[in-house]
Coordinates of C-alpha atoms in Angstrom, one line a residue:
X30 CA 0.0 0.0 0.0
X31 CA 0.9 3.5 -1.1
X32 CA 1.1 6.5 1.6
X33 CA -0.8 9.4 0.4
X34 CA -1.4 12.8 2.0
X35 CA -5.0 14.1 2.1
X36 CA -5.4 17.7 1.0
X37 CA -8.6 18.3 0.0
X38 CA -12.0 16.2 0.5
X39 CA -15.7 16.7 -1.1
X40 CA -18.2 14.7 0.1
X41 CA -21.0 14.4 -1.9
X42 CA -24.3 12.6 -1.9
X43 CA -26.4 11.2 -5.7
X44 CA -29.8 11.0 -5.2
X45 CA -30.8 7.2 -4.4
X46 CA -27.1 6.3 -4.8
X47 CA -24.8 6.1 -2.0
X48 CA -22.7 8.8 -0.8
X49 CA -19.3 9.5 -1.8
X50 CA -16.2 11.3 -1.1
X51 CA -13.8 13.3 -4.0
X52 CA -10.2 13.8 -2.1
X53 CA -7.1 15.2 -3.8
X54 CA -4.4 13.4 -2.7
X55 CA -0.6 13.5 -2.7
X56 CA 1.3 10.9 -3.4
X57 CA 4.1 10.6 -0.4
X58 CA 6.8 8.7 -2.5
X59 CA 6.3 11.2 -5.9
X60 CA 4.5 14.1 -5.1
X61 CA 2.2 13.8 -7.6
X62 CA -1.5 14.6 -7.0
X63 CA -4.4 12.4 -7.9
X64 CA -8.2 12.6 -7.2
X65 CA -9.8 10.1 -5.8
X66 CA -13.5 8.8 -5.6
X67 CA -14.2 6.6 -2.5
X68 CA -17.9 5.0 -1.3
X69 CA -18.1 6.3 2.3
X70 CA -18.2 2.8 3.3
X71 CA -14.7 2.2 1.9
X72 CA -12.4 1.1 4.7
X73 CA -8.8 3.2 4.2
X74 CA -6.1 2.5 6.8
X75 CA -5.2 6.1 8.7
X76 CA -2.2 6.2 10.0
X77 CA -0.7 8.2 12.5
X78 CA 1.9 11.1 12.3
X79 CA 4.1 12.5 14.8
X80 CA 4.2 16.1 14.8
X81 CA 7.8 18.0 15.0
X82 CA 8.4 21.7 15.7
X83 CA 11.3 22.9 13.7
X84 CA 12.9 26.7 13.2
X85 CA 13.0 27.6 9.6
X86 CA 16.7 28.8 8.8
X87 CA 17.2 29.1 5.2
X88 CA 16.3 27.4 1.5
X89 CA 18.7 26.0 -0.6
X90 CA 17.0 25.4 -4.2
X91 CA 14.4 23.3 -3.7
X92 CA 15.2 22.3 -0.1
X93 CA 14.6 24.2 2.8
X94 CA 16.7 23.8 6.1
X95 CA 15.2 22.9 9.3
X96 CA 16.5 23.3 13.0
X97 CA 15.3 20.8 15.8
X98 CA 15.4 23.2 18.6
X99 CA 15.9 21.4 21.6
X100 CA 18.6 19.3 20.1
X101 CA 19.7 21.6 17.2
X102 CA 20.0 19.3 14.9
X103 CA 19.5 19.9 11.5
X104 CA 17.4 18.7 9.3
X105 CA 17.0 19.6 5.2
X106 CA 13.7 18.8 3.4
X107 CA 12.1 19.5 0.0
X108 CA 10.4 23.1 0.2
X109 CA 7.7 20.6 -1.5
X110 CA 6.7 19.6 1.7
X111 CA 5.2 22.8 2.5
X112 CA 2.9 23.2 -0.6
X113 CA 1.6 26.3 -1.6
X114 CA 2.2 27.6 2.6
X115 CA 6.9 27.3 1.6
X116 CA 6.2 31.1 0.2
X117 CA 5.7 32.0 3.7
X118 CA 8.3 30.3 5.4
X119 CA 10.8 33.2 6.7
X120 CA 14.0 33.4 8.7
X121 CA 13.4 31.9 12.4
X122 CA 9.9 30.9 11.7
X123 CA 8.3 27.9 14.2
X124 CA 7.1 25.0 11.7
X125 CA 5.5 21.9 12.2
X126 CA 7.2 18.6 10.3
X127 CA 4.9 15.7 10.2
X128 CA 6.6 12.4 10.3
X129 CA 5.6 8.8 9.9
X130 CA 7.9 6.0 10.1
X131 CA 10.9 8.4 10.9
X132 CA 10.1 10.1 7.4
X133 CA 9.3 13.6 7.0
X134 CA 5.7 13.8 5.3
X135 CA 4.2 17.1 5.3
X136 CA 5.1 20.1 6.9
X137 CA 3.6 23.6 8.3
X138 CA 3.9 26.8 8.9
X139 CA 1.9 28.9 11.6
X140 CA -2.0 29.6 10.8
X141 CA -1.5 33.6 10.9
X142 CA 1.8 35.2 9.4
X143 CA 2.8 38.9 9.6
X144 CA 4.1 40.4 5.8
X145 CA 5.0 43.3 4.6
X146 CA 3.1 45.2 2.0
X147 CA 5.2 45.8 -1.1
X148 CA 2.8 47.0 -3.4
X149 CA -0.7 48.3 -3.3
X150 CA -3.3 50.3 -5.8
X151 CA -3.9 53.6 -4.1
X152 CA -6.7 54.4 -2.1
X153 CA -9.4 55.5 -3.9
X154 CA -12.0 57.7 -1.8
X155 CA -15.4 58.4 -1.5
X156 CA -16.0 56.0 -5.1
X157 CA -18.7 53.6 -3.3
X158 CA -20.3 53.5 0.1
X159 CA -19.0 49.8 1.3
X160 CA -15.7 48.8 1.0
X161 CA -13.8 48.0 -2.2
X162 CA -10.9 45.1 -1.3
X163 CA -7.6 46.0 -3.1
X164 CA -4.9 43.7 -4.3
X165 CA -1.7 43.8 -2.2
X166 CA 1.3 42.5 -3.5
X167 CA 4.0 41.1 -0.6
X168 CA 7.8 40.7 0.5
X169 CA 6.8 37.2 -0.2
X170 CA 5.4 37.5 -3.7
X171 CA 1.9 36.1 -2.8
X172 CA -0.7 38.3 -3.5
X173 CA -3.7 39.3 -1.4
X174 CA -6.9 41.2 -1.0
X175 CA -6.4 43.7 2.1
X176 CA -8.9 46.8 2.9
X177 CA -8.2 49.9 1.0
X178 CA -6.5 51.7 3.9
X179 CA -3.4 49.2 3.8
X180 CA -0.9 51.0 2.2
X181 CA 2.5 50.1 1.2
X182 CA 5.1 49.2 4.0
X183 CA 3.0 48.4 6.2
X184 CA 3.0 45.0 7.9
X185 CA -0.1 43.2 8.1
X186 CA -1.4 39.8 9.6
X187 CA -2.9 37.6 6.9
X188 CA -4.2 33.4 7.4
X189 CA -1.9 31.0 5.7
X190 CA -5.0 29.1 5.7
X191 CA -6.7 30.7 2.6
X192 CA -4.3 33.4 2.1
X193 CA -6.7 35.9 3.5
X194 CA -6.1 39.3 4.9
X195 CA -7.1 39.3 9.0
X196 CA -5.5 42.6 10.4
X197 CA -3.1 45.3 10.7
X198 CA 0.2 44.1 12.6

């Protein structure tokens, strides 16, 4: 049997037919994606990961260099392991590595980061009575929608969960 990382689930439900769930999947071994169809009465075998904190130190090409921080060893894993979330990773930063069998499967960064603004539209007064969202590009390159008041420079706090503005820092 294959190890494969679950990163996104649908379940869905056909009329008189039974239900089912669509996951997107990532293959440990390859990283390649696949989507899946499963019957919810489908047995799967879960298995269980440890979680690891780690201090993010620096990237190397596609690898990104860990610290254990009790021990201080260090550790050097494929920026892949991160998905999307590696464009936050910064200097110092607490991640999480998940392992299973002693091998590094996933890993994660905190749910709410602080970035700084790098560009941003100006804001544009008195055009409409509720709030217009602008896009804000970052130090990290990610763009976002932040309020119109956000200007550039500032820092700001924004959810590495759906890369969503939350508040000024």
């Amino acid at each position: 049997p294959h190890l494969s990382e679950v990163i996104k689930s649908h379940h869905s439900h056909q009329g008189r037919g039974g239900a089912t769930i669509q996951v997107e999947l990532r293959d440990v071994d390859t990283g390649n994606k696949i989507v899946e169809r499963f019957r919810t009465d489908e047995a799967l075998e879960r298995v269980f990961v440890e979680d690891k904190p780690f201090t993010y130190l620096y990237q190397e090409g596609d690898n990104v260099a860990l610290m254990e921080p009790n021990t201080f060893e260090q550790l050097e894993v494929s920026k892949e392991l991160f998905g999307k979330n590696a464009a936050y990773l910064k200097d110092e930063m607490k991640v999480t590595v998940q392992f299973f069998d002693g091998r590094a499967l996933s890993g994660s960064v905190p749910p709410r980061v602080t970035c700084t603004v790098v560009e941003a539209q100006p804001n544009a007064k008195g055009l409409t009575a509720t709030p217009q969202y602008k896009r804000v590009l970052l130090d990290n390159g990610l763009t976002v929608l932040a309020p119109p008041f956000v200007e550039v420079g500032e820092n700001i706090v924004v959810s590495t969960v759906d890369d969503s503005y939350m508040t000024r820092a």
